[in-house]
mmCIF file of C-alpha atoms and ligand atoms in Angstrom:
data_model
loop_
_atom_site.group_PDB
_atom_site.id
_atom_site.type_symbol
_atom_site.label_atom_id
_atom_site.label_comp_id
_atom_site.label_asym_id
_atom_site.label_seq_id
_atom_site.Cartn_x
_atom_site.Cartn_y
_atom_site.Cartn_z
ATOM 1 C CA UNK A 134 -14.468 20.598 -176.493
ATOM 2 C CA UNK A 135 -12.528 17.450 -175.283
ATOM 3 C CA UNK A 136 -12.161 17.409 -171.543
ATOM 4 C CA UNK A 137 -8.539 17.894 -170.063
ATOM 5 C CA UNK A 138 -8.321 14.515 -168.685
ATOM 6 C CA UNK A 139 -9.000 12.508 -171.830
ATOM 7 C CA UNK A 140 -5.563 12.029 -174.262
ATOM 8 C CA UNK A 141 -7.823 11.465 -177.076
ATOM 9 C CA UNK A 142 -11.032 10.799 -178.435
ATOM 10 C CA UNK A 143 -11.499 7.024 -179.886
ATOM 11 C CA UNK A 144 -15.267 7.226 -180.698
ATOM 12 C CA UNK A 145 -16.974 10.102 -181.661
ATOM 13 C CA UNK A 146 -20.478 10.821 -180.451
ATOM 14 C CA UNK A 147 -21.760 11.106 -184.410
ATOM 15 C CA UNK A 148 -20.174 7.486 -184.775
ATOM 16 C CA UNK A 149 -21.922 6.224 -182.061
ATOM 17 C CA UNK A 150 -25.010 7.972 -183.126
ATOM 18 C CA UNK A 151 -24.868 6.129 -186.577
ATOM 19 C CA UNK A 152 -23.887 2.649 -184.755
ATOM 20 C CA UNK A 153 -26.832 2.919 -182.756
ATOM 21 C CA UNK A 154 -28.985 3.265 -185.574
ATOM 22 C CA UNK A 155 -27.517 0.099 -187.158
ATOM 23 C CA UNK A 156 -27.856 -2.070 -184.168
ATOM 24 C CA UNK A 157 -31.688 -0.698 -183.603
ATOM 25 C CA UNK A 158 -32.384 -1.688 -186.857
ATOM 26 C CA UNK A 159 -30.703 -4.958 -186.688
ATOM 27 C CA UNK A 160 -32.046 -5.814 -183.356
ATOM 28 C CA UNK A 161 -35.712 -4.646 -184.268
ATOM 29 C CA UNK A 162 -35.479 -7.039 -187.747
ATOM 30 C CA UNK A 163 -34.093 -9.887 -185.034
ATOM 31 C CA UNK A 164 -36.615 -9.681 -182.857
ATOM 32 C CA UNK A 165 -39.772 -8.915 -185.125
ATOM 33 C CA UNK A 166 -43.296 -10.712 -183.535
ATOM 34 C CA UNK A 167 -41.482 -10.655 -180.257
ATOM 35 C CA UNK A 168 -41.979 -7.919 -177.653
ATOM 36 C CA UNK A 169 -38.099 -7.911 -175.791
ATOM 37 C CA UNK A 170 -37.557 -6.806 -172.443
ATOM 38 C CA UNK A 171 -34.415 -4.920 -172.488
ATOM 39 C CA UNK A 172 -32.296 -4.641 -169.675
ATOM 40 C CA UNK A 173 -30.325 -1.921 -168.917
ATOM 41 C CA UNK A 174 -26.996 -2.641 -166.676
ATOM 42 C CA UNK A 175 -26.799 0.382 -164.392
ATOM 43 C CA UNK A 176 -25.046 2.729 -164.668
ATOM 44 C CA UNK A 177 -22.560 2.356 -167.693
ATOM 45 C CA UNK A 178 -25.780 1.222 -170.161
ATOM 46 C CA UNK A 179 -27.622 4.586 -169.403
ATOM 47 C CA UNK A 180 -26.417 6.504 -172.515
ATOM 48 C CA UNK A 181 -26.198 3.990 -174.717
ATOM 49 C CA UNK A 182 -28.916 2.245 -173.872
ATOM 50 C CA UNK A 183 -31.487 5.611 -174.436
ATOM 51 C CA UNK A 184 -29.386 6.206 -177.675
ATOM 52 C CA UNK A 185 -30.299 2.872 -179.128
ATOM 53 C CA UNK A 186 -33.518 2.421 -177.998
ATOM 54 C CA UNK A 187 -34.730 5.535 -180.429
ATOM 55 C CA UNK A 188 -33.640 3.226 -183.092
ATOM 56 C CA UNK A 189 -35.672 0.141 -181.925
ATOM 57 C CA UNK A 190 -38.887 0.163 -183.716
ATOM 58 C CA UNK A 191 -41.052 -3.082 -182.354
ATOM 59 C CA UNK A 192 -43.033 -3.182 -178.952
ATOM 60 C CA UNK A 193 -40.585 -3.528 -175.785
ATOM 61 C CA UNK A 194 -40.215 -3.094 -172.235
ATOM 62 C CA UNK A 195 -37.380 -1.907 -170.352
ATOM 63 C CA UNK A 196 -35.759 -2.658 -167.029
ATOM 64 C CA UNK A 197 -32.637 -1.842 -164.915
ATOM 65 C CA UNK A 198 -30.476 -4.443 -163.212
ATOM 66 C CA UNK A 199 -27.342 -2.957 -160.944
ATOM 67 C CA UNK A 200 -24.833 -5.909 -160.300
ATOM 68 C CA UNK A 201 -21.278 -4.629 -158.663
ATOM 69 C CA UNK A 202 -18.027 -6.407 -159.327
ATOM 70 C CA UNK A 203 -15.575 -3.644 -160.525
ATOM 71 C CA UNK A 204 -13.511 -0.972 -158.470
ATOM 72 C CA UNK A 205 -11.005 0.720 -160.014
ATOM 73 C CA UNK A 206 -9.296 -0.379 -163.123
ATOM 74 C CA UNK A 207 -9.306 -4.278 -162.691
ATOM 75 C CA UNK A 208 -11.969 -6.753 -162.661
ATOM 76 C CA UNK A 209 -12.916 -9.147 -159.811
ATOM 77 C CA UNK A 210 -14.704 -12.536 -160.019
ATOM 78 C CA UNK A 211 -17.991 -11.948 -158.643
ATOM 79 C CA UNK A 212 -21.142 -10.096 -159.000
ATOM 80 C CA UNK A 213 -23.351 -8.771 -156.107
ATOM 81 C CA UNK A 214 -27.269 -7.760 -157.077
ATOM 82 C CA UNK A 215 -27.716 -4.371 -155.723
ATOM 83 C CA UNK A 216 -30.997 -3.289 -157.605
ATOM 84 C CA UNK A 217 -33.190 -6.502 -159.279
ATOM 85 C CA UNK A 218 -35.748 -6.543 -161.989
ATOM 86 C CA UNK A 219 -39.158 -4.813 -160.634
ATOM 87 C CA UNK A 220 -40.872 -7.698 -163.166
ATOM 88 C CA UNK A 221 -40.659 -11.394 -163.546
ATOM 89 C CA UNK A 222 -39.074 -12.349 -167.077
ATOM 90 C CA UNK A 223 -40.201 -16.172 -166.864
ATOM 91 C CA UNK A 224 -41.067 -17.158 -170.590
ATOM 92 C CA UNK A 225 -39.679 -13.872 -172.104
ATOM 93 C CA UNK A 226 -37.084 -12.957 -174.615
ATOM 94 C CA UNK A 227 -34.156 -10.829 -172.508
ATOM 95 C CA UNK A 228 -31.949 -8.376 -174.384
ATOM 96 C CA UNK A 229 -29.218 -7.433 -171.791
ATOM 97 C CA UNK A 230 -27.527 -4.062 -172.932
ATOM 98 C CA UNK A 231 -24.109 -3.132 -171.423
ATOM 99 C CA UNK A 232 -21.337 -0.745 -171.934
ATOM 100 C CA UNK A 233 -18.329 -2.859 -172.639
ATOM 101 C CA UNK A 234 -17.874 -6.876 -172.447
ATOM 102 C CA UNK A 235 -13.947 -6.713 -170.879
ATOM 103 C CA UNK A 236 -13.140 -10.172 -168.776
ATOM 104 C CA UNK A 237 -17.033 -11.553 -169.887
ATOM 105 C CA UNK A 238 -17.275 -12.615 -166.191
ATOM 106 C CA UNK A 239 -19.709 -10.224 -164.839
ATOM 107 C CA UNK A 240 -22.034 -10.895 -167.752
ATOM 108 C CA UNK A 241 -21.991 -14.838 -168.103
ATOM 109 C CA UNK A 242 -22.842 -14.333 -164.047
ATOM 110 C CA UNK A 243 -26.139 -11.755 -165.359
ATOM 111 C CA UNK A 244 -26.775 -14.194 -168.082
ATOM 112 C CA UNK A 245 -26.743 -17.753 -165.773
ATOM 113 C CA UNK A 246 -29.017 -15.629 -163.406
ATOM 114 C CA UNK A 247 -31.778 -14.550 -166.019
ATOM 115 C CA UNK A 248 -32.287 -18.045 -167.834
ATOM 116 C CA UNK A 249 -32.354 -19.322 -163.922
ATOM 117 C CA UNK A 250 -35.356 -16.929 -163.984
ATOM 118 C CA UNK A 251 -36.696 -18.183 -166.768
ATOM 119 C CA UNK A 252 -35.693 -16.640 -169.630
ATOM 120 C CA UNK A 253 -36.210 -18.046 -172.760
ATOM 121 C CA UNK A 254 -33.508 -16.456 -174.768
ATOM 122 C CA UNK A 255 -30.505 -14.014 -173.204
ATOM 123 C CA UNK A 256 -28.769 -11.985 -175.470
ATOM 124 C CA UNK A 257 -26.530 -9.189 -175.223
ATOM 125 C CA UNK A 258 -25.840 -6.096 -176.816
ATOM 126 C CA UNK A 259 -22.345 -4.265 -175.628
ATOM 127 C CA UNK A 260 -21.374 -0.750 -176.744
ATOM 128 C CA UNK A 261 -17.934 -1.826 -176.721
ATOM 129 C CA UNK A 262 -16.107 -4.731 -176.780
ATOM 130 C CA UNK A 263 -12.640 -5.661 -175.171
ATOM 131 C CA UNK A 264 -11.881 -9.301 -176.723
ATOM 132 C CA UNK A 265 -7.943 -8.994 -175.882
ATOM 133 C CA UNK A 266 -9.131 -9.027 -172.146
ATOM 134 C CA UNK A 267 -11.795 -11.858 -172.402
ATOM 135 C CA UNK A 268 -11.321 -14.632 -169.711
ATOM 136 C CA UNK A 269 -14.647 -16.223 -169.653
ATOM 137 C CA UNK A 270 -16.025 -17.920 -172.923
ATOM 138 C CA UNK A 271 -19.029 -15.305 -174.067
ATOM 139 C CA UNK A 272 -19.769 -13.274 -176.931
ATOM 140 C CA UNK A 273 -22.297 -10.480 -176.900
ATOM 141 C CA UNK A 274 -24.413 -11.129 -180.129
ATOM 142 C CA UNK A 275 -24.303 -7.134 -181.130
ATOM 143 C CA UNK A 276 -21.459 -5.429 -180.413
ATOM 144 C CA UNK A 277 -21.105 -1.402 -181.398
ATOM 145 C CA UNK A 278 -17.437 -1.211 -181.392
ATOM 146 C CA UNK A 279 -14.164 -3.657 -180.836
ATOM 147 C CA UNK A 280 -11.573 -1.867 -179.411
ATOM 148 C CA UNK A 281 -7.848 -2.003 -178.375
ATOM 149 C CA UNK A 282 -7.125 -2.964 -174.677
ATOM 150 C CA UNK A 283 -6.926 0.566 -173.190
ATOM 151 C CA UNK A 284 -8.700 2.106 -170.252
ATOM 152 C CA UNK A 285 -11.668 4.085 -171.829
ATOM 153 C CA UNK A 286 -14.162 6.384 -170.477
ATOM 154 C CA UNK A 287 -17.225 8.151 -171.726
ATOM 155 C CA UNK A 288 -20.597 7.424 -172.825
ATOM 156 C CA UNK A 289 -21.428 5.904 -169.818
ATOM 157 C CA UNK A 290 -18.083 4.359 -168.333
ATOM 158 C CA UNK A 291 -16.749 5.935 -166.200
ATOM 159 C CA UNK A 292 -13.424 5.689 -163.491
ATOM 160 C CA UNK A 293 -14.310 5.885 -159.928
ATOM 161 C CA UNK A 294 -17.664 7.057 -161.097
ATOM 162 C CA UNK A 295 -16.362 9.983 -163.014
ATOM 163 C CA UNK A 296 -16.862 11.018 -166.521
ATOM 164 C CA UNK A 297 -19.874 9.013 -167.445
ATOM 165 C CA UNK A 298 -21.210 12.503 -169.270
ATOM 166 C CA UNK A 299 -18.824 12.826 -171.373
ATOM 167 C CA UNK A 300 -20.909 12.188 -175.196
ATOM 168 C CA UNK A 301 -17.741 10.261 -176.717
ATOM 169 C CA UNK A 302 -15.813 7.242 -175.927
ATOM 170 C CA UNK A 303 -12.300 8.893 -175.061
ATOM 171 C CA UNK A 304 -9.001 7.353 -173.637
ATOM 172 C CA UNK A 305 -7.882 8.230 -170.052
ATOM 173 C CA UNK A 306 -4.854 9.854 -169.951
ATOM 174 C CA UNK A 307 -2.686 7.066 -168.487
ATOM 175 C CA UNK A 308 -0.845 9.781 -165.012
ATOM 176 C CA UNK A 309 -4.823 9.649 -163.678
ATOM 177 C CA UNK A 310 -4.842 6.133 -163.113
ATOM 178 C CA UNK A 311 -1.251 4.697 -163.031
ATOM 179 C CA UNK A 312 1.106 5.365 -160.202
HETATM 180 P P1 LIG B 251 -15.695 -7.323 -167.440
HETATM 181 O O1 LIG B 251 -16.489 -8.052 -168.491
HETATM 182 O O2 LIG B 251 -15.144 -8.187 -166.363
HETATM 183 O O3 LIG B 251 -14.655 -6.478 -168.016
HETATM 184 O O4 LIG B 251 -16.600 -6.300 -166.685
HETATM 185 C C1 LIG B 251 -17.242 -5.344 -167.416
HETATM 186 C C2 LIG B 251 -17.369 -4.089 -166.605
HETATM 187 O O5 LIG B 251 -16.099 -3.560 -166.261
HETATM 188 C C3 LIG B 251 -18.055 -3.062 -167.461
HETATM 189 O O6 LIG B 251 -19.446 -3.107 -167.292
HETATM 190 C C4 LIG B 251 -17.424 -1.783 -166.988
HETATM 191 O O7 LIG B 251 -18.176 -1.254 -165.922
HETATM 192 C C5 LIG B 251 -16.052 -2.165 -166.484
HETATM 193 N N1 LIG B 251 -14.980 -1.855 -167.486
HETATM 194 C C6 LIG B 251 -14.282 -2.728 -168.217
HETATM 195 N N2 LIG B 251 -13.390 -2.097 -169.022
HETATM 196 C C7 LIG B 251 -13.533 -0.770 -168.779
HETATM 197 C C8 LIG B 251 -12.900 0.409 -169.320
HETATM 198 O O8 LIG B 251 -12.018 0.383 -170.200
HETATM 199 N N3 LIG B 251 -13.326 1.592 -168.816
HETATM 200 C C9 LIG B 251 -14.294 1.687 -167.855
HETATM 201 N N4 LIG B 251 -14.919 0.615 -167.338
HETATM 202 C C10 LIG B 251 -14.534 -0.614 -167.789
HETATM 203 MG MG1 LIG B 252 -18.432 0.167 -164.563
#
């Protein structure tokens, strides 16, 4: 059943389900001999980050960062740490997982930070990816899905913390969020 709110569905939760199994087997071939920490961007990873770790089949550790620099339907310039990594990551391969790669400002912030801790390799792995919106120069090496510039929601993202349950990637019908 497709929640009220949502004017349709763009992703469907069996397509992510399949994409997830792709990337996992991807990442799992990329990193072979290496033991990745992965680290979840809270809160908007959450789902997708439990879906594709199923599919990840080599040793690995995970851990949550929560950086803030979003409110509401545009995206600001900087990024505040609000929870850190409970582990040091100096000489370790980082996989940073995120829900969508929009302006690519939050996340070339996250990234700067991690090598400054002394990362050895940063990459990233987005659920969705916005390029039409990109301001910053950044790619995120695996990417689930490129999608139009509209305001989505689902599988983690969510507006004003809502609808982050929802198991598909929908679009927001546009009278909730435009005046
Ligand atoms: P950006 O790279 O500056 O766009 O920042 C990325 C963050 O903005 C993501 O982690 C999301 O939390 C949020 N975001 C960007 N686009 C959307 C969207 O279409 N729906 C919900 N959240 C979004
Ligand atoms: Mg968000």
């Amino acid at each position: 059943m497709m929640n009220e709110d949502v004017k349709k569905v763009l992703i469907s939760e069996e397509e992510i389900t399949e994409r997830c199994k792709e990337l996992g087997k991807k990442i799992s071939e990329d990193y072979a001999g290496k033991n990745p920490i992965i680290i979840g961007l809270l809160k908007g990873s959450v789902p997708f980050m439990a879906e594709l770790i199923k599919n990840i089949t080599i040793d690995c550790e995970l851990e949550f960062m929560a950086v803030s620099s979003y409110s509401g339907t545009e995206s600001m310039g900087d990024v505040r740490i609000n929870k850190d990594l409970d582990r040091s990551i100096k000489g370790c391969d980082v996989l940073i997982v995120e829900d969508i790669v929009e302006t690519g400002k939050p996340l070339q912030k996250v990234k700067d930070l991690l090598y400054s801790k002394g990362a050895v390799s940063v990459k990233v792995v987005a659920l969705l990816d916005k390029p039409d919106r990109r301001t910053v120069d950044i790619e995120a090496e695996y990417v689930g899905f490129t999608i139009p510039n509209e305001f989505v929601i689902g599988f983690g993202l969510d507006f004003n913390q809502k609808y982050r349950n929802l198991p598909y990637v929908g679009v927001l019908k546009e009278e909730l969020y435009k005046e």
